[in-house]
Short mmCIF file of C-alpha atoms and ligand atoms in Angstrom, two decimals:
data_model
loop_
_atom_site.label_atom_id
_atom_site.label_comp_id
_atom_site.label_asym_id
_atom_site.label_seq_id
_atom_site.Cartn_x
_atom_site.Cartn_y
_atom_site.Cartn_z
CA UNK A 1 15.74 131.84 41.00
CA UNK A 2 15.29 135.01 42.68
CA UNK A 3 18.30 137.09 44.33
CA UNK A 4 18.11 136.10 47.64
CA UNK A 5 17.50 132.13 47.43
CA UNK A 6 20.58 131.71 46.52
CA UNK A 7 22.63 128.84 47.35
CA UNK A 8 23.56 130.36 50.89
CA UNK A 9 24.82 128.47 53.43
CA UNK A 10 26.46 125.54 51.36
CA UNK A 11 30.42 126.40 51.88
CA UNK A 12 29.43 127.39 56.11
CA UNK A 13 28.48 124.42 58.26
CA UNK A 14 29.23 126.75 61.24
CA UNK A 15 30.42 130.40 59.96
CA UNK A 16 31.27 131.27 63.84
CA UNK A 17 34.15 128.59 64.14
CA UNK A 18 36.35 131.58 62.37
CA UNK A 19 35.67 134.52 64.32
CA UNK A 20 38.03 135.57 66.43
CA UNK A 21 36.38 135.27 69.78
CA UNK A 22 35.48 131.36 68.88
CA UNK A 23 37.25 129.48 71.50
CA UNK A 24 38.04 125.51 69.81
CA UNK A 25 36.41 122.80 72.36
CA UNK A 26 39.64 121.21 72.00
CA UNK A 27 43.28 122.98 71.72
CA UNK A 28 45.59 121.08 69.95
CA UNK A 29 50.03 120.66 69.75
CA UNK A 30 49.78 122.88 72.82
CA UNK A 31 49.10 119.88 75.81
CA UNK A 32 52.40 120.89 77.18
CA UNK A 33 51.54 124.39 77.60
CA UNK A 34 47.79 124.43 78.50
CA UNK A 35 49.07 121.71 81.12
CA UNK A 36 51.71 124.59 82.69
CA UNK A 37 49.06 126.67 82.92
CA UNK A 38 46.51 124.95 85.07
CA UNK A 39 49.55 123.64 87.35
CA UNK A 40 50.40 127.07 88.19
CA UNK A 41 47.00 128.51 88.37
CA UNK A 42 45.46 125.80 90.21
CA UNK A 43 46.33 127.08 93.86
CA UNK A 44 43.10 128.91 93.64
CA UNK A 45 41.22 125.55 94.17
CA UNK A 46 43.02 125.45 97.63
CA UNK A 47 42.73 129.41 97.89
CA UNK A 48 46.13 130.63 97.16
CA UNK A 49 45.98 132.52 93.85
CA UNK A 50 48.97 132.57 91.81
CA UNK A 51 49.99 135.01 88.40
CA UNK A 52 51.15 133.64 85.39
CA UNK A 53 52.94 135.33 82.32
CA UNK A 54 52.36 133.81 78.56
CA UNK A 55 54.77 135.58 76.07
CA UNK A 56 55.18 134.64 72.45
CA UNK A 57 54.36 135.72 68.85
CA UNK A 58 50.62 136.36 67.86
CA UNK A 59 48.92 133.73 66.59
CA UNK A 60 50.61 131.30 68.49
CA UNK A 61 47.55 131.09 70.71
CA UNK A 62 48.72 132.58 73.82
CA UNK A 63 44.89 133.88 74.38
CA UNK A 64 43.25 130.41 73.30
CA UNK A 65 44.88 128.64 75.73
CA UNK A 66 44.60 131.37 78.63
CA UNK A 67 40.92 131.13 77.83
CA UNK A 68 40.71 127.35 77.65
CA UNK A 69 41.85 126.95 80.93
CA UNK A 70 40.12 129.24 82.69
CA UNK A 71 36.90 127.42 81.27
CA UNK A 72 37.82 124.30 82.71
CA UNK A 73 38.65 125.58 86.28
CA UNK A 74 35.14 127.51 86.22
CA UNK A 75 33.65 123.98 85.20
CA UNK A 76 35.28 122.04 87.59
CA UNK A 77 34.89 124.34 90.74
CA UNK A 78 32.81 127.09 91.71
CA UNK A 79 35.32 128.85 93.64
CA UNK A 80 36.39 130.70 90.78
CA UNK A 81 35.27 133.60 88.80
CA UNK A 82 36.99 134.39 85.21
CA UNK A 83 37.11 137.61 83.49
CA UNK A 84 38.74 138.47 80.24
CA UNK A 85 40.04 142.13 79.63
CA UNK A 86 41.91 143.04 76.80
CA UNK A 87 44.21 146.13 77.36
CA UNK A 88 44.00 147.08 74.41
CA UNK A 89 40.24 147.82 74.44
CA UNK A 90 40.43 149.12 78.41
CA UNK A 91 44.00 150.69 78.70
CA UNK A 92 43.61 153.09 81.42
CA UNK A 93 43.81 151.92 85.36
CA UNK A 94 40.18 153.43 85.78
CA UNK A 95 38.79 151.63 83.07
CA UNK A 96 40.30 148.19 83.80
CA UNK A 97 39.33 148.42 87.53
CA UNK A 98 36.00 149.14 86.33
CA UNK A 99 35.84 146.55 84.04
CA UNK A 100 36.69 144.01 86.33
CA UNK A 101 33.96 144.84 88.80
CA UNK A 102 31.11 144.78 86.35
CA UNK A 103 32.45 141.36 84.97
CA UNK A 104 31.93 140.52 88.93
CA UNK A 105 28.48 141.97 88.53
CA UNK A 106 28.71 144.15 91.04
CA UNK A 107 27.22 147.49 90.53
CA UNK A 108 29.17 150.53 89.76
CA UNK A 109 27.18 153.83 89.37
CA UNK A 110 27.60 155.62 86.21
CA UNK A 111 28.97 158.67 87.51
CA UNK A 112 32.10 156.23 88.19
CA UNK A 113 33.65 155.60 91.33
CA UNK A 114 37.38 156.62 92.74
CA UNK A 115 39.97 153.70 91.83
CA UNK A 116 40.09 152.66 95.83
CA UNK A 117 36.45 151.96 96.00
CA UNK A 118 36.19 150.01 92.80
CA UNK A 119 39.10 147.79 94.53
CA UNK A 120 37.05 147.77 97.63
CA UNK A 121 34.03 146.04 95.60
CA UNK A 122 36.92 143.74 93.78
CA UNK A 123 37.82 142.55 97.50
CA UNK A 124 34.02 142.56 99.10
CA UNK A 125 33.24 140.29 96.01
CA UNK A 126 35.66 137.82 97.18
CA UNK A 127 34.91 137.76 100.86
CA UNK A 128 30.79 138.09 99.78
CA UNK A 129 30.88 135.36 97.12
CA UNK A 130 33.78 133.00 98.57
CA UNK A 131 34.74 133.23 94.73
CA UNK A 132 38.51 134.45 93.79
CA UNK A 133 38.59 136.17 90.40
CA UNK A 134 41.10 134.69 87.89
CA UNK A 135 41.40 137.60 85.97
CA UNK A 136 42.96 137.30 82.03
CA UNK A 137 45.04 140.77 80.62
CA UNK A 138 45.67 140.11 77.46
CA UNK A 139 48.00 142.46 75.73
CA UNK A 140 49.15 143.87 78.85
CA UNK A 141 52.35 145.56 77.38
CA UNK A 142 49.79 148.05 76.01
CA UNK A 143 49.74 149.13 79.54
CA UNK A 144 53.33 149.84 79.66
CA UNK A 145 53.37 151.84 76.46
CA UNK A 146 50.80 154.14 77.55
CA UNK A 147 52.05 154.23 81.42
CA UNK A 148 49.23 152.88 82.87
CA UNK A 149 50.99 150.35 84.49
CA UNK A 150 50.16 151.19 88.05
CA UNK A 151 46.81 148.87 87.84
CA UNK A 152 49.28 145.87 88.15
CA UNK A 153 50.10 147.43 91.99
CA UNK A 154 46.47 147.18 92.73
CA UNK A 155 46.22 143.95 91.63
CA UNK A 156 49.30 143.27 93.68
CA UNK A 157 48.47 145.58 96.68
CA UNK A 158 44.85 143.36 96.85
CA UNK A 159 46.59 139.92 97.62
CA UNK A 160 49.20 141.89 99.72
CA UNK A 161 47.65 144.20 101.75
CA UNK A 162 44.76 144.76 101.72
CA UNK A 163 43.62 141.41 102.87
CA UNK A 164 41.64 140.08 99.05
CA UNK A 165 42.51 137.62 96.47
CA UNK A 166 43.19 137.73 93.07
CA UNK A 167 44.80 135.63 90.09
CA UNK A 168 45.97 137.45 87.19
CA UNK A 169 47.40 135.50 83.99
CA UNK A 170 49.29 138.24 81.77
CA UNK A 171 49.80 137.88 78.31
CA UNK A 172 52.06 139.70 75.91
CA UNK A 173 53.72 139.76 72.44
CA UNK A 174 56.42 141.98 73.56
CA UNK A 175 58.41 139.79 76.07
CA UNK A 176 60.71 143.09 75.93
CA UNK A 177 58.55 145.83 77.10
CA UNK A 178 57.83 143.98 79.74
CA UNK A 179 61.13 142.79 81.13
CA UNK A 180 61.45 146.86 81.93
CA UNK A 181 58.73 147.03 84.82
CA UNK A 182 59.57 147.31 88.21
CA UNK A 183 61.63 144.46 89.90
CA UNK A 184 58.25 144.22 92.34
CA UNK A 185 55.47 143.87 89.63
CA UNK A 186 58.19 141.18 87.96
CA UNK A 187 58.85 139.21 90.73
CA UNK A 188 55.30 138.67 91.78
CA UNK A 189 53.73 138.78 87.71
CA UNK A 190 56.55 136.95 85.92
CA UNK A 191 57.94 134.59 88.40
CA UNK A 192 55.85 131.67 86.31
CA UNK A 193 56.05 132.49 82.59
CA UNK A 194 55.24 130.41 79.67
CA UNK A 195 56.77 130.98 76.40
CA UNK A 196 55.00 129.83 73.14
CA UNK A 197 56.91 129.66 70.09
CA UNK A 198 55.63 129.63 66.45
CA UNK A 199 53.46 126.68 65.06
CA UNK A 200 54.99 124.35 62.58
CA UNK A 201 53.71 124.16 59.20
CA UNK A 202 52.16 120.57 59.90
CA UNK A 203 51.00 122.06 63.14
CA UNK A 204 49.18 124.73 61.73
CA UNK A 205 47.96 122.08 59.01
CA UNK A 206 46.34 119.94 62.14
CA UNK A 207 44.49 122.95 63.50
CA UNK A 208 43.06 124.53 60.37
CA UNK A 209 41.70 120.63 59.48
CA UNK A 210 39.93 120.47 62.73
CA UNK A 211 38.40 124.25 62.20
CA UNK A 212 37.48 122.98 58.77
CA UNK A 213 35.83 120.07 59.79
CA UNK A 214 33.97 122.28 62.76
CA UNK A 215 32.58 125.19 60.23
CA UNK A 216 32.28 123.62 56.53
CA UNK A 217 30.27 121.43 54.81
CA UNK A 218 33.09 118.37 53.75
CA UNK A 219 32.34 118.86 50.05
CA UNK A 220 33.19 122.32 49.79
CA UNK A 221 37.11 122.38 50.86
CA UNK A 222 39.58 119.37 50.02
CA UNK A 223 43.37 119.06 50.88
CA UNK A 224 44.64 121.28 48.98
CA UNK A 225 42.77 124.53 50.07
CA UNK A 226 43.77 123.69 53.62
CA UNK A 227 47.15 122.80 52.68
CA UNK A 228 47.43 126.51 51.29
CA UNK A 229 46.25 128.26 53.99
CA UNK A 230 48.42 126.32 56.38
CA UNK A 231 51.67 126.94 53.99
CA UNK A 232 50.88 130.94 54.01
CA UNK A 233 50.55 130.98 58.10
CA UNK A 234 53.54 129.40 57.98
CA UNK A 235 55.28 131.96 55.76
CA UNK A 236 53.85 134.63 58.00
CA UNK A 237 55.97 133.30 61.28
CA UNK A 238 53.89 130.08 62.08
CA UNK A 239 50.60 132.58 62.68
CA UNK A 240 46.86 130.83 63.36
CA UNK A 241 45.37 133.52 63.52
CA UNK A 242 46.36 134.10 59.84
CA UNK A 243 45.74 130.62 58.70
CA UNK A 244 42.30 130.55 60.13
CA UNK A 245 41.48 134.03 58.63
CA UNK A 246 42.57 132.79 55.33
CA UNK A 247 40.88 130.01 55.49
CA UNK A 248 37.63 131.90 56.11
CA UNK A 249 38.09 134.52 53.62
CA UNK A 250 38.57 131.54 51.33
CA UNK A 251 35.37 130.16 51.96
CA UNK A 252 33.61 133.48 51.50
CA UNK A 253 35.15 134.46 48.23
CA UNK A 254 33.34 130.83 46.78
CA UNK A 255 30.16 131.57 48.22
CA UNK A 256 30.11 135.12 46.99
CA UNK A 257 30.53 133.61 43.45
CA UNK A 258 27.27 130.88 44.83
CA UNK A 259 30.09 127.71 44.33
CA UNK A 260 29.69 125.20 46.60
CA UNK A 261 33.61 124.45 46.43
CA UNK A 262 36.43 126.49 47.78
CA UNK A 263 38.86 126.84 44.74
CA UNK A 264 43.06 127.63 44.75
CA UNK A 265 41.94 130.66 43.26
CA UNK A 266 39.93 132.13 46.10
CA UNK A 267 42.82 131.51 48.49
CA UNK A 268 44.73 133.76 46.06
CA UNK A 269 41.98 136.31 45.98
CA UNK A 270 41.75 135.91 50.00
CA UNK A 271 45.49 136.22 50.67
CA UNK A 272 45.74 139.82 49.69
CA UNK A 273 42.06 140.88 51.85
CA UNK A 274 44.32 139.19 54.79
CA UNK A 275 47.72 141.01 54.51
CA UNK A 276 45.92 144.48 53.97
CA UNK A 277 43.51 143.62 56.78
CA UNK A 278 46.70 142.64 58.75
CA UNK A 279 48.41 145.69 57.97
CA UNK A 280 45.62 147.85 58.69
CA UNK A 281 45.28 146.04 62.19
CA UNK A 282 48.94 147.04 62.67
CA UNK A 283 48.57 150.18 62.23
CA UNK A 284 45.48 150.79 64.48
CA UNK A 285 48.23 150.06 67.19
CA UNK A 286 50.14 153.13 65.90
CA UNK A 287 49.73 156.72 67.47
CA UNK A 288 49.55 159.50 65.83
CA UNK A 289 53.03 160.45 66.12
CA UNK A 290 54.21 157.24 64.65
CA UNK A 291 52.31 157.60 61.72
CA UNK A 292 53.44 160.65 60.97
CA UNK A 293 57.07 159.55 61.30
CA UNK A 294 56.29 156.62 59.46
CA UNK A 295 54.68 158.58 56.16
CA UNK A 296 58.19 160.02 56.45
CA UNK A 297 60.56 157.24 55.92
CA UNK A 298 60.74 156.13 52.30
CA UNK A 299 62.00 152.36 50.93
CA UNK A 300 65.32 154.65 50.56
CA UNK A 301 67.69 154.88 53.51
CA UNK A 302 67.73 158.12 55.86
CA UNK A 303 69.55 159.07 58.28
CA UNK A 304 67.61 159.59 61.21
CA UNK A 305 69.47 163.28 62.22
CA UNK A 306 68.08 163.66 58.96
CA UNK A 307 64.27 163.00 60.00
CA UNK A 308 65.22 164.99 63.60
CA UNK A 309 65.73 167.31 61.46
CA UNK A 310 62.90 167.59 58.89
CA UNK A 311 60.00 166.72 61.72
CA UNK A 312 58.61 169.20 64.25
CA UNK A 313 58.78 166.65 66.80
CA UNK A 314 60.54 165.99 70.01
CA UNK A 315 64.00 164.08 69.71
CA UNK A 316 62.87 161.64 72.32
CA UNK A 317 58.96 160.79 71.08
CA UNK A 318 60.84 160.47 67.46
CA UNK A 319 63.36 157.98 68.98
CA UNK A 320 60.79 155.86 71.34
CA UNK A 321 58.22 156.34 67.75
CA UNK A 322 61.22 154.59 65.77
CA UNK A 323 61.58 152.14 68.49
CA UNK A 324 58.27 150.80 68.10
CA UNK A 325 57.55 151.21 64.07
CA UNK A 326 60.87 149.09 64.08
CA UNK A 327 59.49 146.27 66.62
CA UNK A 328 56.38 146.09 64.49
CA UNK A 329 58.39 145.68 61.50
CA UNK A 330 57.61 148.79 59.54
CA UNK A 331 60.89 149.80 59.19
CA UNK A 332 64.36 148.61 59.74
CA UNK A 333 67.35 150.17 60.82
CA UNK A 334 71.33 149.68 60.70
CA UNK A 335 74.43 151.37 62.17
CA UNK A 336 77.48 153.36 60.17
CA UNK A 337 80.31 151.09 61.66
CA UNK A 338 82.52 154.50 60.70
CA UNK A 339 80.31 157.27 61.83
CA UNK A 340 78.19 155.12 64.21
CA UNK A 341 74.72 157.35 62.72
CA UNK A 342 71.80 155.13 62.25
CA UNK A 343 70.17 154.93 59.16
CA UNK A 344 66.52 153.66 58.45
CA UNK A 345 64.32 152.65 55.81
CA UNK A 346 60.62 151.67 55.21
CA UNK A 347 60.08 147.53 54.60
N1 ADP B 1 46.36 125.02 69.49
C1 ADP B 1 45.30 125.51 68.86
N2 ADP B 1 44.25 124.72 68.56
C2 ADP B 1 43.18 125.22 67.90
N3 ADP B 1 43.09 126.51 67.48
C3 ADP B 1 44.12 127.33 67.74
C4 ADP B 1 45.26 126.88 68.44
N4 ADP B 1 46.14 127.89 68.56
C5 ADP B 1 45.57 128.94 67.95
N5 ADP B 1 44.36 128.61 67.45
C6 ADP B 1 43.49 129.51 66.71
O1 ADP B 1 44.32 130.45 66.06
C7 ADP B 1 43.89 131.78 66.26
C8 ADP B 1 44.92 132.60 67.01
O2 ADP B 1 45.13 132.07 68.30
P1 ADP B 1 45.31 133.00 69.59
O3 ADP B 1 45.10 132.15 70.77
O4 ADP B 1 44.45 134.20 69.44
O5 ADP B 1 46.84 133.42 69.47
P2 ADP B 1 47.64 134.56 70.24
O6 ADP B 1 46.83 134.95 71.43
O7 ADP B 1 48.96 133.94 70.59
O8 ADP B 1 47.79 135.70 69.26
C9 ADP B 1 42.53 131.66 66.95
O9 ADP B 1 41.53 131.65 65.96
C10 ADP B 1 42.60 130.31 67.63
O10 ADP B 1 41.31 129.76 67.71
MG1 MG B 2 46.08 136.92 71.80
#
């Protein structure tokens, strides 16, 4: 047999089921929520937009659900007009403005237009097309860490002012970060929020045997390998996202070695690809200063006048660095009840 006629393709029914971008044709244990959702957003239908705010842990699929919706009210009425914009990929109130007029297809010369003029186009669109654009920012506190929050005026100043209409659905993992914008943007962004909690190990079970059934062939996989990969998203705070990754890496590791069957052993293999791809997707959210600080706290404690100290920073950007490395759950941190200094380690 030669080297490429392998026995490719035998594990993988439907390889695209686990990427990240798949969106399942059904979402399931989250009726409840996907129900919210469409109740609050569903003004459009009758013209008067609405914001909604999703908050929860990743993998608890915030996004999916967001997504899912949005599909069905662009299916069921042609008033609408969804776009998708992930703040972590545009993160600048130029860029996201920008972004949301091409999704609207309008055209925007490359040598870039002023902010006020790209909103212009986001409000001719409307009154052009009769459509209202339900517009998705996903990981939105992104915006807050790197100041950029002022896009969420526009937004606001459109339906206020300046005579448009616009639905935004916000989604976060950092219900905090949030809670600190302006009283204005919170009133009008946060009034309706959704919270999603963690999915149960049976949960998580339910949705990795429907992506199973969608993307491999039923005699490569049995009970057990999906039982695994359900368990270990479970032990990593009820994540999907994890699970399903698992699950795929799995099924890759058996059809590198040509088996037709995913074996307990490739799950083990798999697990370890997942938590250093996890980590390394962690740390992409990092900035340079944080790493730095980071590559100088040890598994030891240290005080941190200790690490003011030693670094060459700024007191403040080491604080607001420790802040966040903490939140993401590189390091942890604890109190002198005597001396009140805080000490922190590496986990
Ligand atoms: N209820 C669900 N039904 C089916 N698949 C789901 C469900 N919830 C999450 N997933 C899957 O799990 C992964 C993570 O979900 P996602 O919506 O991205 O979570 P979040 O946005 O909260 O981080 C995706 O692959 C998604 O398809
Ligand atoms: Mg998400």
């Amino acid at each position: 047999m030669g080297l490429f006629d392998s026995s490719e393709g035998e594990i993988f029914k439907n390889e695209e089921v686990f990427s990240p971008e798949y969106l399942p044709n059904e979402i399931i244990h989250r009726d409840k929520e996907v129900k919210e959702i469409a109740y609050f957003i569903k003004g459009v239908l009758k013209g008067n937009p609405a914001n909604v705010f999703l908050h929860g842990p990743t993998g608890s699929g915030k996004t999916s659900c967001a997504k899912y919706v949005l599909k069905e009210l662009e299916e069921y009425s042609g008033k609408v007009k969804n776009i998708y914009i992930n703040c972590w990929h545009y993160s600048t109130r130029y860029s996201i403005l920008s972004q949301i007029a091409y999704s609207l297809d309008q055209f925007v010369p490359r040598r870039g237009l002023a902010p006020d003029q790209l909103i212009e186009i986001i409000i001719e669109y409307g009154k052009k097309e009769g459509k209202i654009p339900v517009i998705i920012l996903d990981e939105v506190d992104t915006l807050c860490k790197k100041k950029e929050e002022g896009v969420l005026y526009d937004l606001l100043r459109i339906g206020e002012s300046l005579g448009g209409k616009v639905s935004c659905i916000l989604i976060t993992n950092d219900y905090g970060i949030v809670m600190k914008l302006d009283q204005r943007i919170k009133s009008s962004f946060v009034q309706r929020s959704i919270q999603f909690v963690p999915y149960r190990p049976s949960e998580l079970r339910d949705i990795l045997n429907e992506r199973a059934r969608a993307g491999l062939f039923p005699e490569s996989y049995d009970e057990e390998i999906v039982g695994a990969c359900a368990g270990f998203g479970a032990r990593n705070k009820g994540d999907a996202r994890i699970a399903v990754r698992l699950l795929w890496n799995s099924a890759k590791e058996a059809e590198k070695e040509s088996r037709k069957k995913i074996e307990i052993e490739d799950v083990e293999k798999a697990k370890k690809q997942v938590l250093v791809e996890k980590e390394g997707e962690r740390k992409e959210k990092l900035n340079d200063n944080d790493n730095e600080i980071l590559e100088n706290i040890s598994s030891e404690w240290v005080e941190s006048s200790e690490l003011y100290n030693k670094l060459n920073l700024d007191k403040r950007k080491i604080r607001i660095s420790m802040e966040t490395l903490e939140k993401l759950g590189f390091i942890e941190s604890k109190i002198d009840r005597n001396t009140g200094s805080k000490s922190v380690r590496k986990l």
